[in-house]
GROMACS .gro file of C-alpha atoms in nm:
model
  243
    1MET     CA    1   0.000   0.000   0.000
    2ARG     CA    2   0.105   0.361  -0.047
    3THR     CA    3   0.132   0.630   0.213
    4PRO     CA    4   0.219   0.998   0.166
    5SER     CA    5   0.584   1.095   0.185
    6ARG     CA    6   0.811   1.376   0.077
    7PRO     CA    7   0.865   1.377  -0.302
    8ALA     CA    8   1.209   1.354  -0.451
    9GLU     CA    9   1.396   1.680  -0.506
   10PRO     CA   10   1.309   1.839  -0.843
   11GLY     CA   11   1.563   1.771  -1.116
   12THR     CA   12   1.723   1.475  -0.939
   13ALA     CA   13   1.690   1.111  -1.033
   14PRO     CA   14   1.626   0.893  -0.725
   15THR     CA   15   1.864   0.601  -0.676
   16ALA     CA   16   1.782   0.244  -0.576
   17ALA     CA   17   1.892   0.336  -0.224
   18ASP     CA   18   1.635   0.618  -0.217
   19TYR     CA   19   1.357   0.379  -0.312
   20TYR     CA   20   1.471   0.109  -0.074
   21ALA     CA   21   1.479   0.360   0.212
   22VAL     CA   22   1.099   0.398   0.193
   23ASN     CA   23   1.019   0.028   0.160
   24ARG     CA   24   0.731  -0.109   0.369
   25GLY     CA   25   0.923  -0.414   0.493
   26GLY     CA   26   0.725  -0.734   0.481
   27GLY     CA   27   0.972  -0.943   0.678
   28LEU     CA   28   1.338  -1.039   0.692
   29PHE     CA   29   1.343  -1.219   0.357
   30SER     CA   30   1.133  -0.957   0.179
   31GLU     CA   31   1.356  -0.674   0.298
   32ALA     CA   32   1.671  -0.861   0.202
   33LEU     CA   33   1.559  -0.960  -0.148
   34SER     CA   34   1.214  -0.862  -0.273
   35GLN     CA   35   1.226  -0.497  -0.164
   36ARG     CA   36   1.576  -0.458  -0.310
   37ILE     CA   37   1.464  -0.597  -0.646
   38GLY     CA   38   1.163  -0.368  -0.619
   39ALA     CA   39   1.394  -0.069  -0.573
   40ARG     CA   40   1.577  -0.160  -0.895
   41LEU     CA   41   1.247  -0.190  -1.077
   42ALA     CA   42   1.147   0.152  -0.942
   43VAL     CA   43   1.466   0.301  -1.088
   44PHE     CA   44   1.378   0.143  -1.424
   45ALA     CA   45   1.022   0.275  -1.402
   46TYR     CA   46   1.138   0.629  -1.322
   47ARG     CA   47   1.384   0.634  -1.610
   48ASN     CA   48   1.115   0.515  -1.851
   49LYS     CA   49   0.843   0.743  -1.710
   50LEU     CA   50   0.626   0.453  -1.591
   51SER     CA   51   0.371   0.535  -1.323
   52PRO     CA   52   0.322   0.336  -1.001
   53THR     CA   53  -0.005   0.208  -1.147
   54VAL     CA   54   0.185   0.046  -1.435
   55MET     CA   55   0.398  -0.141  -1.180
   56THR     CA   56   0.084  -0.248  -0.993
   57ILE     CA   57  -0.064  -0.388  -1.315
   58GLY     CA   58   0.271  -0.560  -1.379
   59ASN     CA   59   0.231  -0.742  -1.048
   60LEU     CA   60  -0.123  -0.843  -1.146
   61GLY     CA   61  -0.029  -0.968  -1.491
   62ILE     CA   62   0.286  -1.158  -1.398
   63GLY     CA   63   0.140  -1.308  -1.082
   64CYS     CA   64  -0.184  -1.430  -1.240
   65LEU     CA   65  -0.014  -1.557  -1.556
   66THR     CA   66   0.236  -1.756  -1.350
   67SER     CA   67  -0.042  -1.914  -1.144
   68PHE     CA   68  -0.238  -1.995  -1.462
   69VAL     CA   69   0.062  -2.187  -1.598
   70VAL     CA   70   0.089  -2.385  -1.272
   71ILE     CA   71  -0.284  -2.464  -1.275
   72ALA     CA   72  -0.287  -2.566  -1.642
   73THR     CA   73   0.007  -2.804  -1.597
   74ALA     CA   74  -0.082  -2.948  -1.256
   75GLY     CA   75  -0.228  -3.266  -1.409
   76PRO     CA   76   0.046  -3.324  -1.669
   77VAL     CA   77   0.314  -3.272  -1.404
   78ALA     CA   78   0.148  -3.526  -1.175
   79ASP     CA   79   0.128  -3.773  -1.466
   80GLY     CA   80   0.492  -3.723  -1.555
   81ARG     CA   81   0.412  -3.570  -1.895
   82VAL     CA   82   0.568  -3.232  -1.804
   83TRP     CA   83   0.889  -3.173  -1.608
   84SER     CA   84   0.806  -3.063  -1.258
   85TRP     CA   85   1.131  -2.871  -1.227
   86LEU     CA   86   1.042  -2.655  -1.527
   87ILE     CA   87   0.699  -2.555  -1.395
   88GLY     CA   88   0.840  -2.512  -1.047
   89LEU     CA   89   1.111  -2.281  -1.177
   90ILE     CA   90   0.851  -2.076  -1.366
   91ALA     CA   91   0.650  -2.047  -1.044
   92LEU     CA   92   0.955  -1.958  -0.834
   93VAL     CA   93   1.073  -1.681  -1.068
   94GLY     CA   94   0.728  -1.558  -1.173
   95TRP     CA   95   0.585  -1.520  -0.823
   96GLN     CA   96   0.900  -1.350  -0.698
   97LEU     CA   97   0.904  -1.109  -0.992
   98ALA     CA   98   0.536  -1.026  -0.939
   99TYR     CA   99   0.606  -0.955  -0.571
  100ALA     CA  100   0.901  -0.734  -0.664
  101PHE     CA  101   0.667  -0.530  -0.887
  102ASP     CA  102   0.430  -0.508  -0.589
  103CYS     CA  103   0.716  -0.374  -0.378
  104SER     CA  104   0.824  -0.128  -0.646
  105ASP     CA  105   0.491   0.047  -0.698
  106GLY     CA  106   0.474   0.176  -0.342
  107GLN     CA  107   0.841   0.277  -0.340
  108LEU     CA  108   0.800   0.467  -0.666
  109ALA     CA  109   0.482   0.638  -0.546
  110ARG     CA  110   0.629   0.752  -0.216
  111VAL     CA  111   0.961   0.879  -0.351
  112THR     CA  112   0.810   1.064  -0.647
  113GLY     CA  113   0.504   1.195  -0.465
  114GLN     CA  114   0.257   1.008  -0.685
  115THR     CA  115   0.050   0.869  -0.398
  116SER     CA  116  -0.328   0.856  -0.430
  117THR     CA  117  -0.624   0.692  -0.261
  118ALA     CA  118  -0.724   0.523  -0.586
  119GLY     CA  119  -0.371   0.392  -0.635
  120GLY     CA  120  -0.368   0.245  -0.286
  121ARG     CA  121  -0.700   0.072  -0.345
  122LEU     CA  122  -0.584  -0.065  -0.679
  123ASP     CA  123  -0.272  -0.199  -0.510
  124VAL     CA  124  -0.475  -0.391  -0.252
  125LEU     CA  125  -0.724  -0.523  -0.510
  126CYS     CA  126  -0.443  -0.651  -0.732
  127ASP     CA  127  -0.277  -0.814  -0.431
  128VAL     CA  128  -0.604  -0.996  -0.359
  129ALA     CA  129  -0.627  -1.115  -0.721
  130VAL     CA  130  -0.265  -1.232  -0.735
  131GLN     CA  131  -0.278  -1.414  -0.403
  132SER     CA  132  -0.614  -1.574  -0.488
  133ALA     CA  133  -0.459  -1.705  -0.810
  134LEU     CA  134  -0.156  -1.833  -0.619
  135VAL     CA  135  -0.377  -2.018  -0.371
  136ALA     CA  136  -0.570  -2.174  -0.659
  137ALA     CA  137  -0.241  -2.282  -0.818
  138VAL     CA  138  -0.100  -2.443  -0.505
  139SER     CA  139  -0.434  -2.612  -0.435
  140SER     CA  140  -0.447  -2.746  -0.791
  141VAL     CA  141  -0.102  -2.903  -0.753
  142ALA     CA  142  -0.195  -3.055  -0.416
  143MET     CA  143  -0.512  -3.208  -0.562
  144ALA     CA  144  -0.334  -3.335  -0.873
  145GLN     CA  145  -0.055  -3.493  -0.669
  146GLU     CA  146  -0.287  -3.631  -0.399
  147PRO     CA  147  -0.640  -3.682  -0.539
  148ASP     CA  148  -0.763  -3.780  -0.192
  149THR     CA  149  -0.678  -3.437  -0.050
  150PRO     CA  150  -0.980  -3.336   0.164
  151ALA     CA  151  -1.189  -3.057   0.015
  152TRP     CA  152  -1.221  -2.897   0.358
  153LEU     CA  153  -0.842  -2.865   0.381
  154LEU     CA  154  -0.819  -2.677   0.051
  155ALA     CA  155  -1.111  -2.456   0.157
  156ALA     CA  156  -0.942  -2.382   0.491
  157PHE     CA  157  -0.612  -2.312   0.313
  158ALA     CA  158  -0.779  -2.059   0.083
  159ALA     CA  159  -0.968  -1.894   0.370
  160THR     CA  160  -0.673  -1.863   0.608
  161TRP     CA  161  -0.418  -1.759   0.343
  162MET     CA  162  -0.574  -1.413   0.325
  163VAL     CA  163  -0.507  -1.354   0.695
  164ASN     CA  164  -0.161  -1.216   0.609
  165LEU     CA  165  -0.301  -0.976   0.350
  166VAL     CA  166  -0.582  -0.854   0.575
  167THR     CA  167  -0.352  -0.795   0.872
  168SER     CA  168  -0.104  -0.617   0.644
  169VAL     CA  169  -0.376  -0.377   0.529
  170MET     CA  170  -0.472  -0.321   0.893
  171GLN     CA  171  -0.112  -0.228   0.983
  172THR     CA  172  -0.168   0.130   0.872
  173GLY     CA  173  -0.316   0.435   1.037
  174SER     CA  174  -0.370   0.519   1.402
  175GLN     CA  175  -0.506   0.175   1.493
  176ALA     CA  176  -0.204  -0.025   1.373
  177ALA     CA  177  -0.063  -0.261   1.634
  178SER     CA  178   0.163  -0.564   1.656
  179MET     CA  179   0.155  -0.859   1.895
  180VAL     CA  180   0.536  -0.888   1.884
  181THR     CA  181   0.717  -0.557   1.837
  182SER     CA  182   1.073  -0.687   1.877
  183ARG     CA  183   1.291  -0.666   1.565
  184SER     CA  184   1.567  -0.889   1.701
  185LEU     CA  185   1.713  -1.140   1.457
  186PRO     CA  186   1.574  -1.450   1.635
  187ILE     CA  187   1.222  -1.304   1.637
  188ARG     CA  188   1.243  -1.194   1.274
  189THR     CA  189   1.371  -1.539   1.179
  190VAL     CA  190   1.071  -1.704   1.344
  191LYS     CA  191   0.844  -1.458   1.162
  192LEU     CA  192   0.970  -1.589   0.827
  193VAL     CA  193   0.673  -1.828   0.833
  194ARG     CA  194   0.457  -1.519   0.773
  195ASP     CA  195   0.694  -1.338   0.536
  196TYR     CA  196   0.520  -1.346   0.196
  197GLY     CA  197   0.847  -1.335   0.003
  198ALA     CA  198   0.984  -1.632   0.199
  199VAL     CA  199   0.660  -1.831   0.173
  200ILE     CA  200   0.627  -1.799  -0.205
  201THR     CA  201   0.995  -1.893  -0.236
  202LEU     CA  202   0.930  -2.208  -0.036
  203ALA     CA  203   0.626  -2.283  -0.254
  204GLY     CA  204   0.832  -2.239  -0.572
  205VAL     CA  205   1.115  -2.460  -0.444
  206LEU     CA  206   0.863  -2.724  -0.339
  207LEU     CA  207   0.697  -2.726  -0.681
  208THR     CA  208   1.040  -2.754  -0.842
  209ALA     CA  209   1.187  -3.034  -0.633
  210THR     CA  210   0.909  -3.225  -0.458
  211PRO     CA  211   0.560  -3.131  -0.583
  212GLN     CA  212   0.423  -3.446  -0.417
  213TRP     CA  213   0.474  -3.273  -0.082
  214THR     CA  214   0.249  -2.980  -0.174
  215VAL     CA  215  -0.039  -3.115   0.034
  216TRP     CA  216   0.185  -3.091   0.342
  217PHE     CA  217   0.265  -2.730   0.252
  218VAL     CA  218  -0.109  -2.665   0.235
  219ALA     CA  219  -0.168  -2.830   0.573
  220LEU     CA  220   0.125  -2.651   0.740
  221PHE     CA  221   0.030  -2.302   0.629
  222THR     CA  222  -0.335  -2.359   0.703
  223LEU     CA  223  -0.233  -2.439   1.060
  224ILE     CA  224   0.008  -2.145   1.084
  225ASN     CA  225  -0.233  -1.886   0.945
  226ALA     CA  226  -0.528  -2.020   1.143
  227GLY     CA  227  -0.317  -2.005   1.458
  228PHE     CA  228  -0.210  -1.650   1.383
  229LEU     CA  229  -0.572  -1.548   1.320
  230ALA     CA  230  -0.680  -1.695   1.655
  231ALA     CA  231  -0.390  -1.524   1.834
  232SER     CA  232  -0.470  -1.191   1.664
  233ILE     CA  233  -0.835  -1.212   1.768
  234ALA     CA  234  -0.734  -1.285   2.127
  235PHE     CA  235  -0.473  -1.006   2.131
  236THR     CA  236  -0.709  -0.750   1.979
  237GLY     CA  237  -1.001  -0.861   2.194
  238ARG     CA  238  -0.798  -0.817   2.511
  239SER     CA  239  -0.691  -0.470   2.399
  240ALA     CA  240  -1.052  -0.379   2.322
  241LEU     CA  241  -1.170  -0.495   2.664
  242ARG     CA  242  -0.904  -0.280   2.829
  243GLY     CA  243  -1.048   0.017   2.643
   0.00000   0.00000   0.00000
């Protein structure tokens, strides 16, 4: 999402460091890789006079197209008619590139002063579309690899996956709060299980090397996200009761 910030000085071209300095984080992995790639993309966009909205649409297009490829080939990969490593590599690179575009749009908007309410809404809507497509892709692979995968598990996976996105949107404004505020390395390492950049990397590696384990990925992250949702409700409820 985009928040107002001071525009770049007139007549100067912002550097990758300038863009990275206003990144919105996302976790240890995202800050180390995804946000840095996003800063490079922001430099490219500025030089070629591309607006933040173009970068947002880039995230939408790349992310959804990548997931479509995974969905379309889930059956052939399970049957051994298509190389799993090839589709997995497409997923790994495509989802990461889409996320880097998602990182770049906000950086570009904040540094160049092109923030807008409509742009922020478009950003969130495209994130929902991309992550919905990703969930469908992972679920398709799980079902193709393990036809006996319970329908309720895939439904729970889809429902709880959006917890990260919803809580991210809520982490803005005067009501933003965090259950664990420490930024120590051990805490941030543990939080990698909720770092979107790290999670989609794990999904891509899994689809590349061992797609037959995808159902376990689905089960694990359903449990993690459901647990985080329950903890968030308890944390927020206690705060609300305290007034």
